[in-house]
PDB file of C-alpha atoms and ligand atoms in Angstrom:
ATOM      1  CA  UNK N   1       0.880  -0.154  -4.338  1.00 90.00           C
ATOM      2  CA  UNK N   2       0.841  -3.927  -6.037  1.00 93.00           C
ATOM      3  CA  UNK N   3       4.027  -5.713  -6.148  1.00 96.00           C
ATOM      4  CA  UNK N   4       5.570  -8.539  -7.562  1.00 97.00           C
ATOM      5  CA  UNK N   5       8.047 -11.317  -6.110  1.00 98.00           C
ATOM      6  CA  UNK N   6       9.393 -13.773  -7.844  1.00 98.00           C
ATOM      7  CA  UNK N   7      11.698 -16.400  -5.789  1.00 97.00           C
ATOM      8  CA  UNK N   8      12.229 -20.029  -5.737  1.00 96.00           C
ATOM      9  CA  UNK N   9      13.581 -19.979  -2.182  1.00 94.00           C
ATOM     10  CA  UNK N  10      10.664 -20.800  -0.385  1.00 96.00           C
ATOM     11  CA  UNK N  11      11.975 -19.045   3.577  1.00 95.00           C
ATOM     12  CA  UNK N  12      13.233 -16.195   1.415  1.00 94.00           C
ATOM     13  CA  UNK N  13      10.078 -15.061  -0.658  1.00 96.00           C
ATOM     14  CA  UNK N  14       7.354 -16.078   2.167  1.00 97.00           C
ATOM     15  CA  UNK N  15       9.985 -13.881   4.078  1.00 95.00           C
ATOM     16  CA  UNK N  16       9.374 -10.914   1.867  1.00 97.00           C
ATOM     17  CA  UNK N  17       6.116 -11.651   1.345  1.00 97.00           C
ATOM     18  CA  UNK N  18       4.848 -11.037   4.542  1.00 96.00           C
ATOM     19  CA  UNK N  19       7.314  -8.620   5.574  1.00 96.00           C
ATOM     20  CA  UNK N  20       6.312  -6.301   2.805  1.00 97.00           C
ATOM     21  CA  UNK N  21       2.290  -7.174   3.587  1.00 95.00           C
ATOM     22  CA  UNK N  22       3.037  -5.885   7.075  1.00 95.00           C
ATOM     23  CA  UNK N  23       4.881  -2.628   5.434  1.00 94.00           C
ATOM     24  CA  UNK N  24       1.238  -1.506   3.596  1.00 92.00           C
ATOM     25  CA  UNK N  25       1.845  -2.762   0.178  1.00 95.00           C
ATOM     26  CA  UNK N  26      -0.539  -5.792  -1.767  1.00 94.00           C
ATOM     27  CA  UNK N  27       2.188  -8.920  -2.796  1.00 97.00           C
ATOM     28  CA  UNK N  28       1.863 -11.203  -5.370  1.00 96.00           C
ATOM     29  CA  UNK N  29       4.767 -14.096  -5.162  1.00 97.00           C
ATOM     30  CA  UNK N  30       5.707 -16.258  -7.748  1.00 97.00           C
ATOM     31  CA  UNK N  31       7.876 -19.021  -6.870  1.00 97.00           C
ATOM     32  CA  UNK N  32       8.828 -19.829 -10.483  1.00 96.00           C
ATOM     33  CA  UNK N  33      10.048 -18.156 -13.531  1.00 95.00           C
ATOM     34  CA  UNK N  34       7.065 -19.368 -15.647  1.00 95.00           C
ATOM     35  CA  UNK N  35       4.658 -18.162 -13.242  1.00 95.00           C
ATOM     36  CA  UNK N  36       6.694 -14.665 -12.705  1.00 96.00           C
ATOM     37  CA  UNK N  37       6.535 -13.697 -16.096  1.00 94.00           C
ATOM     38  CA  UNK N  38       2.727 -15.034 -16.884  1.00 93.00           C
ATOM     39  CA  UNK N  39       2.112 -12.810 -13.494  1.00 94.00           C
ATOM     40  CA  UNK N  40       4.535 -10.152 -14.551  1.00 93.00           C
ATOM     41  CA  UNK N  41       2.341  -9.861 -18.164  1.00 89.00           C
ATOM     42  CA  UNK N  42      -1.152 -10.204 -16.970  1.00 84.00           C
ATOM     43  CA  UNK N  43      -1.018  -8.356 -13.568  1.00 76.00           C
ATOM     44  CA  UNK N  44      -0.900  -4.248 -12.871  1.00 84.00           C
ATOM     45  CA  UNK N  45       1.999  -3.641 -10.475  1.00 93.00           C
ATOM     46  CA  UNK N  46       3.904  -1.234  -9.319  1.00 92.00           C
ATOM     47  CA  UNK N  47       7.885  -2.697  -9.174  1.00 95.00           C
ATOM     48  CA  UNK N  48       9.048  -6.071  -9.552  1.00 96.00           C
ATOM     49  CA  UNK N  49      11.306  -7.555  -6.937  1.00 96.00           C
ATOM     50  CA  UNK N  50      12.916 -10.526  -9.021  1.00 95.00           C
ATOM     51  CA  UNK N  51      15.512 -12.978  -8.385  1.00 93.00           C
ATOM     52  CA  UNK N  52      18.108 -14.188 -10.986  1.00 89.00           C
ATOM     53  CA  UNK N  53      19.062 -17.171 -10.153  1.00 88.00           C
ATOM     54  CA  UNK N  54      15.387 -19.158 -10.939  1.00 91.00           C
ATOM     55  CA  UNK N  55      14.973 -22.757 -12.006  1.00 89.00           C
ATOM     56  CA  UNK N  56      12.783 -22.497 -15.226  1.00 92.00           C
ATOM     57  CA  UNK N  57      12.892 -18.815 -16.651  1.00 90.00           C
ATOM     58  CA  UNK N  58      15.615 -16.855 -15.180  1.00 88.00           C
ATOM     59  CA  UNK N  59      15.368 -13.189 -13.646  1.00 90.00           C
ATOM     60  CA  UNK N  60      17.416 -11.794 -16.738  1.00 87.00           C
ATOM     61  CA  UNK N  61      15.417 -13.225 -19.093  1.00 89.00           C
ATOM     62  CA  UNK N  62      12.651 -12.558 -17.613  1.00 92.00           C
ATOM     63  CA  UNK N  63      13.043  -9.109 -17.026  1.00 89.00           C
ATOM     64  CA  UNK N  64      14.164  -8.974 -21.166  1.00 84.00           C
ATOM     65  CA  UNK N  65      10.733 -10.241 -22.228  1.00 86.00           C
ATOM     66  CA  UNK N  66       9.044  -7.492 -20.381  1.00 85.00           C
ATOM     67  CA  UNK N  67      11.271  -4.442 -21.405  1.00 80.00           C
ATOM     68  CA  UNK N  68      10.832  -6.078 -24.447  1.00 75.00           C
ATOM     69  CA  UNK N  69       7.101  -6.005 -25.067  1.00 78.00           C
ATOM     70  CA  UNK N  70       7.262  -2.107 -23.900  1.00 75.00           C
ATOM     71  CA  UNK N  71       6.853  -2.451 -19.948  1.00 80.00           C
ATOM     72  CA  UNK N  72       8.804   0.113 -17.837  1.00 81.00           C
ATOM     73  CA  UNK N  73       7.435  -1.581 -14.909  1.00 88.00           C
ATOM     74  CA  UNK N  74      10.571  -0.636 -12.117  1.00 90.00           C
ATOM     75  CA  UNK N  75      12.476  -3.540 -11.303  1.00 91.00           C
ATOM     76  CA  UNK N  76      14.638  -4.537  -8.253  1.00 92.00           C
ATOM     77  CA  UNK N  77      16.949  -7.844  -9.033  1.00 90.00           C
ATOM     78  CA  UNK N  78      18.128 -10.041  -5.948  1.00 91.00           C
ATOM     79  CA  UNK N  79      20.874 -12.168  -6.139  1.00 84.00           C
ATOM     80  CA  UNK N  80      23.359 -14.523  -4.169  1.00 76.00           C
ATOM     81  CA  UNK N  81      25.778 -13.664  -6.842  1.00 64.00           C
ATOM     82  CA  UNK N  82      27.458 -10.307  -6.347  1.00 62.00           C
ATOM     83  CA  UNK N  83      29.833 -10.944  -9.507  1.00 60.00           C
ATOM     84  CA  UNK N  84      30.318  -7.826 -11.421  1.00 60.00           C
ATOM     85  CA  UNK N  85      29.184  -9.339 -14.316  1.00 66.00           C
ATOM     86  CA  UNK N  86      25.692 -10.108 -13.238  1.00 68.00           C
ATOM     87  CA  UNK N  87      25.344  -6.396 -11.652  1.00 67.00           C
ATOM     88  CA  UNK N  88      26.879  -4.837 -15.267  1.00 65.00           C
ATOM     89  CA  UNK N  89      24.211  -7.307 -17.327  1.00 71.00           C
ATOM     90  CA  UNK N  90      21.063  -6.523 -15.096  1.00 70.00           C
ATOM     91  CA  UNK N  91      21.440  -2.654 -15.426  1.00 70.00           C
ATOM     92  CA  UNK N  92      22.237  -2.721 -19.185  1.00 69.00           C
ATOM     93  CA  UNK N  93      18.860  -5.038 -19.267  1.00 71.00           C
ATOM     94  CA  UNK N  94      17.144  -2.522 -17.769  1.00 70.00           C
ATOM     95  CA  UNK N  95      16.922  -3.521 -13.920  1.00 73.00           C
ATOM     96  CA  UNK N  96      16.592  -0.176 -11.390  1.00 79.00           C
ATOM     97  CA  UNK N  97      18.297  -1.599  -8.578  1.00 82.00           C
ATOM     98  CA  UNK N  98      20.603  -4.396  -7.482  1.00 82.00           C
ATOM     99  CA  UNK N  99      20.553  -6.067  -3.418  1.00 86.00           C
ATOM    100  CA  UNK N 100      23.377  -9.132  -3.072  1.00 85.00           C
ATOM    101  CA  UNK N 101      21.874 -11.927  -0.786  1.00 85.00           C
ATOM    102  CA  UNK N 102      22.065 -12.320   2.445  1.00 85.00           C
ATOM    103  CA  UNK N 103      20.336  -8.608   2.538  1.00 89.00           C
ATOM    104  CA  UNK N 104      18.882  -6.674   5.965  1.00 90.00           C
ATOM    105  CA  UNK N 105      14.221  -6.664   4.860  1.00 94.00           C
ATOM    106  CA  UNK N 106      15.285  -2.770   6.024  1.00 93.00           C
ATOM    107  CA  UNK N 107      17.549  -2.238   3.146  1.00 91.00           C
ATOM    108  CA  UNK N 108      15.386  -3.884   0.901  1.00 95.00           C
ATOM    109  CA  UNK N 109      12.489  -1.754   1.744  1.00 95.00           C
ATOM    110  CA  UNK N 110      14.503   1.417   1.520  1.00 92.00           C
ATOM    111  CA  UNK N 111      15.413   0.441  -1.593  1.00 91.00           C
ATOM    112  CA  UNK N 112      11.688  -0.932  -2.787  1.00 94.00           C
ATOM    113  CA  UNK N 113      10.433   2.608  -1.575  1.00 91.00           C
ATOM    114  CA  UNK N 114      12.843   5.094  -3.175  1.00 87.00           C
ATOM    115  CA  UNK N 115      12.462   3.001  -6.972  1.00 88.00           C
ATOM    116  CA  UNK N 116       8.187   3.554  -6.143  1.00 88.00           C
ATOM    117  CA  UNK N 117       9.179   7.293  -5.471  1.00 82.00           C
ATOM    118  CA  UNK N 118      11.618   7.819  -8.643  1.00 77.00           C
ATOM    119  CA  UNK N 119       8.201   5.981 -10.573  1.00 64.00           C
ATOM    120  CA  UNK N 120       5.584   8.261  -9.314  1.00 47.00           C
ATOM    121  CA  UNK N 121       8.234  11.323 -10.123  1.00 41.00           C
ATOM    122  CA  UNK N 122       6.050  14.402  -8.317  1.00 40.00           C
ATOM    123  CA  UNK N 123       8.114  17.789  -8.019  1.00 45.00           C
ATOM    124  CA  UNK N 124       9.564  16.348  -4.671  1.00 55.00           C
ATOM    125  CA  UNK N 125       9.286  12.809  -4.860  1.00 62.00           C
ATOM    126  CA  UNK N 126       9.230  12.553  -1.026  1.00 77.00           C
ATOM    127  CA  UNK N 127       6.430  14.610  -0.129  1.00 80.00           C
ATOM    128  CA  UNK N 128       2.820  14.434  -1.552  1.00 83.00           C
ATOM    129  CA  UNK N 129       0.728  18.053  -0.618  1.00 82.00           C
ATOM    130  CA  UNK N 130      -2.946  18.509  -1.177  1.00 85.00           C
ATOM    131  CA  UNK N 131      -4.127  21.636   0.592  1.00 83.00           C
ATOM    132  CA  UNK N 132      -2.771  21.571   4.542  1.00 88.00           C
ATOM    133  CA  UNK N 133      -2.561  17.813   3.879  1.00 92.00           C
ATOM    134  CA  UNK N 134       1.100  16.767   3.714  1.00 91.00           C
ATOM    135  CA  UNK N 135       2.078  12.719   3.251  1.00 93.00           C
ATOM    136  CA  UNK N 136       5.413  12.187   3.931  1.00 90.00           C
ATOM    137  CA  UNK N 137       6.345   9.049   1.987  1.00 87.00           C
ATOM    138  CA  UNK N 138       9.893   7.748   3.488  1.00 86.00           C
ATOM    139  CA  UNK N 139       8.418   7.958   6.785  1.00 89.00           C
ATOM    140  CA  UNK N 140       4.957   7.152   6.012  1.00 92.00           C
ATOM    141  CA  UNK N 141       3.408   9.776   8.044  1.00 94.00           C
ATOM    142  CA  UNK N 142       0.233  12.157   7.099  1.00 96.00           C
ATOM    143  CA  UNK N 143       0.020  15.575   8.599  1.00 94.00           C
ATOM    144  CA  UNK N 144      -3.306  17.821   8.182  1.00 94.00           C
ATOM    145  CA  UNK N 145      -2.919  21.189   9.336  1.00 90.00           C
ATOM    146  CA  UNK N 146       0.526  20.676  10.950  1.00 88.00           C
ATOM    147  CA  UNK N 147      -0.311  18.309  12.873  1.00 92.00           C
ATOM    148  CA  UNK N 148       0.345  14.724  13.098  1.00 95.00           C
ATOM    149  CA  UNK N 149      -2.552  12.114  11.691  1.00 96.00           C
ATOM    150  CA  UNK N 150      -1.670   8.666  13.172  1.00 96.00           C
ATOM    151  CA  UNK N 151      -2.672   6.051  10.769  1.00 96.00           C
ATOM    152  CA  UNK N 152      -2.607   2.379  10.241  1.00 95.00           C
ATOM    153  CA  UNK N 153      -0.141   1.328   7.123  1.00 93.00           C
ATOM    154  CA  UNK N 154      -3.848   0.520   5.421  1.00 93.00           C
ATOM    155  CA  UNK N 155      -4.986   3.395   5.762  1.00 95.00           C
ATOM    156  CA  UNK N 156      -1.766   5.388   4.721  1.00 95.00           C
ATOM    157  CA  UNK N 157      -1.574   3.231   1.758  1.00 94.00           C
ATOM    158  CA  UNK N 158      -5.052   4.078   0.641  1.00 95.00           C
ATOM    159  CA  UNK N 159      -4.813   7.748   1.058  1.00 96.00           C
ATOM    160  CA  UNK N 160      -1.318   7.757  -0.992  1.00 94.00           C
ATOM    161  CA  UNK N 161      -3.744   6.118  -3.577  1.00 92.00           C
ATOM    162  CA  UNK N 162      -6.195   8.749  -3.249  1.00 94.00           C
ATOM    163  CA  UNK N 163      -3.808  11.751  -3.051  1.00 91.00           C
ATOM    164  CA  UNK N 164      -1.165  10.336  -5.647  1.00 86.00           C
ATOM    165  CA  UNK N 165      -4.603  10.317  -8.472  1.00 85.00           C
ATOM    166  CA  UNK N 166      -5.708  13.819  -7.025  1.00 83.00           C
ATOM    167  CA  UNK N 167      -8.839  14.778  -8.913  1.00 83.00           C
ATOM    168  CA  UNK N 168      -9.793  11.391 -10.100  1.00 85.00           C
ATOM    169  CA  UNK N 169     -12.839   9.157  -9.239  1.00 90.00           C
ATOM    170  CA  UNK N 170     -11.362   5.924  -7.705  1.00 91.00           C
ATOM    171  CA  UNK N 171     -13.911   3.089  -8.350  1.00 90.00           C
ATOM    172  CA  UNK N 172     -14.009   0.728  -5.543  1.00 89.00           C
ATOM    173  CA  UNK N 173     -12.934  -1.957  -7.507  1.00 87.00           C
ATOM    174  CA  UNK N 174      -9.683  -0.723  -8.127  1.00 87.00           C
ATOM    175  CA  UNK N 175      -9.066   0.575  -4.408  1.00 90.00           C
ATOM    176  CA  UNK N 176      -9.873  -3.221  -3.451  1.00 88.00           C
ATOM    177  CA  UNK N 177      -7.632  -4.413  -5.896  1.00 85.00           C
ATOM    178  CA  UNK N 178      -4.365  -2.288  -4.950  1.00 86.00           C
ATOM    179  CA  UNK N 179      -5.020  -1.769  -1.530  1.00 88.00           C
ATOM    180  CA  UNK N 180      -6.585  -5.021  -0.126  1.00 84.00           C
ATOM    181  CA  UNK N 181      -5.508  -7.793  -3.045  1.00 77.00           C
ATOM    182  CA  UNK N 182      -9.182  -8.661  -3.959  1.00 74.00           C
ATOM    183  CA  UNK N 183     -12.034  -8.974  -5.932  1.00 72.00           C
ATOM    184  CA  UNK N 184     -14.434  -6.173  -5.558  1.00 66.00           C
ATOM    185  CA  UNK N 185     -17.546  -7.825  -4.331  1.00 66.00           C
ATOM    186  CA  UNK N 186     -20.552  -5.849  -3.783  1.00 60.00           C
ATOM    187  CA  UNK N 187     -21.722  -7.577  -0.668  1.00 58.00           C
ATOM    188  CA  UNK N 188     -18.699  -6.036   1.032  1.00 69.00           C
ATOM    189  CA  UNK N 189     -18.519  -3.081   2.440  1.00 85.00           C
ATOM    190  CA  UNK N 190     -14.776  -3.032   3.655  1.00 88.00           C
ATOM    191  CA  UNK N 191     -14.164   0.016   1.352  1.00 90.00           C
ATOM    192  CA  UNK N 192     -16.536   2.215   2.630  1.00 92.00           C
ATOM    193  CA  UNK N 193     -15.599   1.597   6.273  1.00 93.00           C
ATOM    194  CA  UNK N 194     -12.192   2.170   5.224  1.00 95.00           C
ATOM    195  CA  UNK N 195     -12.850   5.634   3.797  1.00 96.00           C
ATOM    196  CA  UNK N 196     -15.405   6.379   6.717  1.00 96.00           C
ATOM    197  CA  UNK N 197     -12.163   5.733   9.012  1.00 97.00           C
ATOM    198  CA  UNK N 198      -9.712   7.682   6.997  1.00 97.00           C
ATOM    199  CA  UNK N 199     -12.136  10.250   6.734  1.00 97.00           C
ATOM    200  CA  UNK N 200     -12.824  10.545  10.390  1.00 97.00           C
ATOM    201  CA  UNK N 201      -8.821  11.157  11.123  1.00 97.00           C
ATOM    202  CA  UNK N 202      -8.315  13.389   7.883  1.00 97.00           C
ATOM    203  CA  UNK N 203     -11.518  15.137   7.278  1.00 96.00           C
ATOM    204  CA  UNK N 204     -13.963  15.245  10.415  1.00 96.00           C
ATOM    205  CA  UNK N 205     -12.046  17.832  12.371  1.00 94.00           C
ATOM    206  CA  UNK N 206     -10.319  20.176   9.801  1.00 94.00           C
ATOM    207  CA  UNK N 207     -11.837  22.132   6.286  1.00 92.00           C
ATOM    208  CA  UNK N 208     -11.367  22.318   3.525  1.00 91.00           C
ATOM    209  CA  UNK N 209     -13.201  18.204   3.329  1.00 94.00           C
ATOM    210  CA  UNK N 210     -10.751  16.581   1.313  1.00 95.00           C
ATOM    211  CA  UNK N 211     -12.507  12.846   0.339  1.00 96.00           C
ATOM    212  CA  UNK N 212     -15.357  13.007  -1.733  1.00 95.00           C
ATOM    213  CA  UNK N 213     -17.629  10.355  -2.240  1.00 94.00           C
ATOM    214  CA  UNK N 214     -19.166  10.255  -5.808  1.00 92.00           C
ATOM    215  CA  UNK N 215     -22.150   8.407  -6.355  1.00 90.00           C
ATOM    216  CA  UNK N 216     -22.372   5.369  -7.867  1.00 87.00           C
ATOM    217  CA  UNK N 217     -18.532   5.879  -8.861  1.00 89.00           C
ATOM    218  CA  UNK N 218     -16.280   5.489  -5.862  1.00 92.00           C
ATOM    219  CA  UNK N 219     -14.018   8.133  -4.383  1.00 95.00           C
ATOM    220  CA  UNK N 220     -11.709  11.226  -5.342  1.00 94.00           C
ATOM    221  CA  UNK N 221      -9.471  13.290  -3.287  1.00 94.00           C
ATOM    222  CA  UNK N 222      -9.537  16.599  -3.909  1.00 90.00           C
ATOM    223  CA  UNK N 223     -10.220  20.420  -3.084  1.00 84.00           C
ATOM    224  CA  UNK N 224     -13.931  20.823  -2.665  1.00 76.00           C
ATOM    225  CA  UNK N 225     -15.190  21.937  -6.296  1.00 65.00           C
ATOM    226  CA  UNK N 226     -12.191  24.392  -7.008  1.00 49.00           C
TER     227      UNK N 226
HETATM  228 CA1  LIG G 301      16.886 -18.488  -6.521  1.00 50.80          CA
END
């Protein structure tokens, strides 16, 4: 999952940078309008956390441009303002959700999970089940077989990938790019170790094998051949 921050207050959005690194997801910041909405319109994310009040381009209008060239990207405003006008005008522009500064980083990522959840839109938007494998999204635990599959919030991240495109070959280069925030190079392995660990919790000790690896291609979870 690939997000977007875009805040001029330097403590604040290094702040949610890292604290939302350190909750599993990849973060682009922006510390500028201008560069929000060039990142907003050139990079593949997930939600948007944007602030209003921004020197050059504000959050409003930025957030107008992009419903406005088609993008249903799901966006979170922050503000210092909690006038009623500002709420009323960023939900008619199309804005998700609303948090009024000073906020608790565990409100904001309740609030950053549930919009991801109301975009992926699965039966029930909390749970994600492939055979006996269960993810439980608000909590961010796995469960094969009943039983509980500790996991590293890399490793949970990548098998939400995996499990939320059930049935489709993942090339590497995209797992690079929304799980670790880089380039696919093909000197680096990090991928496959990555897989070889998840596999190892997920896979080595139960059946049906759930990751496949497909040659030349990348990776798919699914039911073996069903
Ligand atoms: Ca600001």
């Amino acid at each position: 999952m690939r997000l977007l921050i875009v805040e001029d207050e330097e403590k604040t959005g290094d702040y949610l940078r890292q604290g939302l690194s350190e909750a599993g997801f990849v973060v682009d910041l922006a510390r500028s309008g201008l560069d929000g909405r060039h990142l907003a319109a050139t990079g593949d994310y997930d939600l948007l956390v944007l602030d209003v009040m921004l020197p050059d381009v504000d959050g409003f209008s930025l957030l107008r441009g992009l419903r406005a060239s088609g993008s249903r990207v799901p966006v979170l405003f922050l503000t210092a303002r909690s006038a009623v006008e500002d709420r009323v005008q960023g939900l008619e522009l199309g804005a998700d959700d609303y948090l009024v500064k000073p906020f608790a980083f565990s409100e904001l990522l309740a609030r950053v999970r549930s919009l991801l959840r109301r975009g992926a839109a699965p039966v029930n938007p909390d749970f994600l089940r492939i055979a006996d494998l269960e993810l439980d999204l608000p909590r961010r635990r796995a469960m094969r077989a009943g039983q509980r599959i500790a996991l590293t919030p890399k490793e949970f991240a990548l098998l939400e990938l995996l499990a939320r495109r059930q049935g489709e070959v993942l090339p590497r280069s995209l797992i690079a790019s929304q799980i670790w925030d880089m380039n696919f190079d093909s000197d680096t392995n990090v991928i496959d170790v990555a897989i070889r660990r998840l596999r190892a919790k997920i896979d080595d000790d139960f059946e049906p094998k759930l990751i496949h690896t497909v040659r030349g291609m990348g990776y798919r979870l699914d039911l073996p051949d069903a």
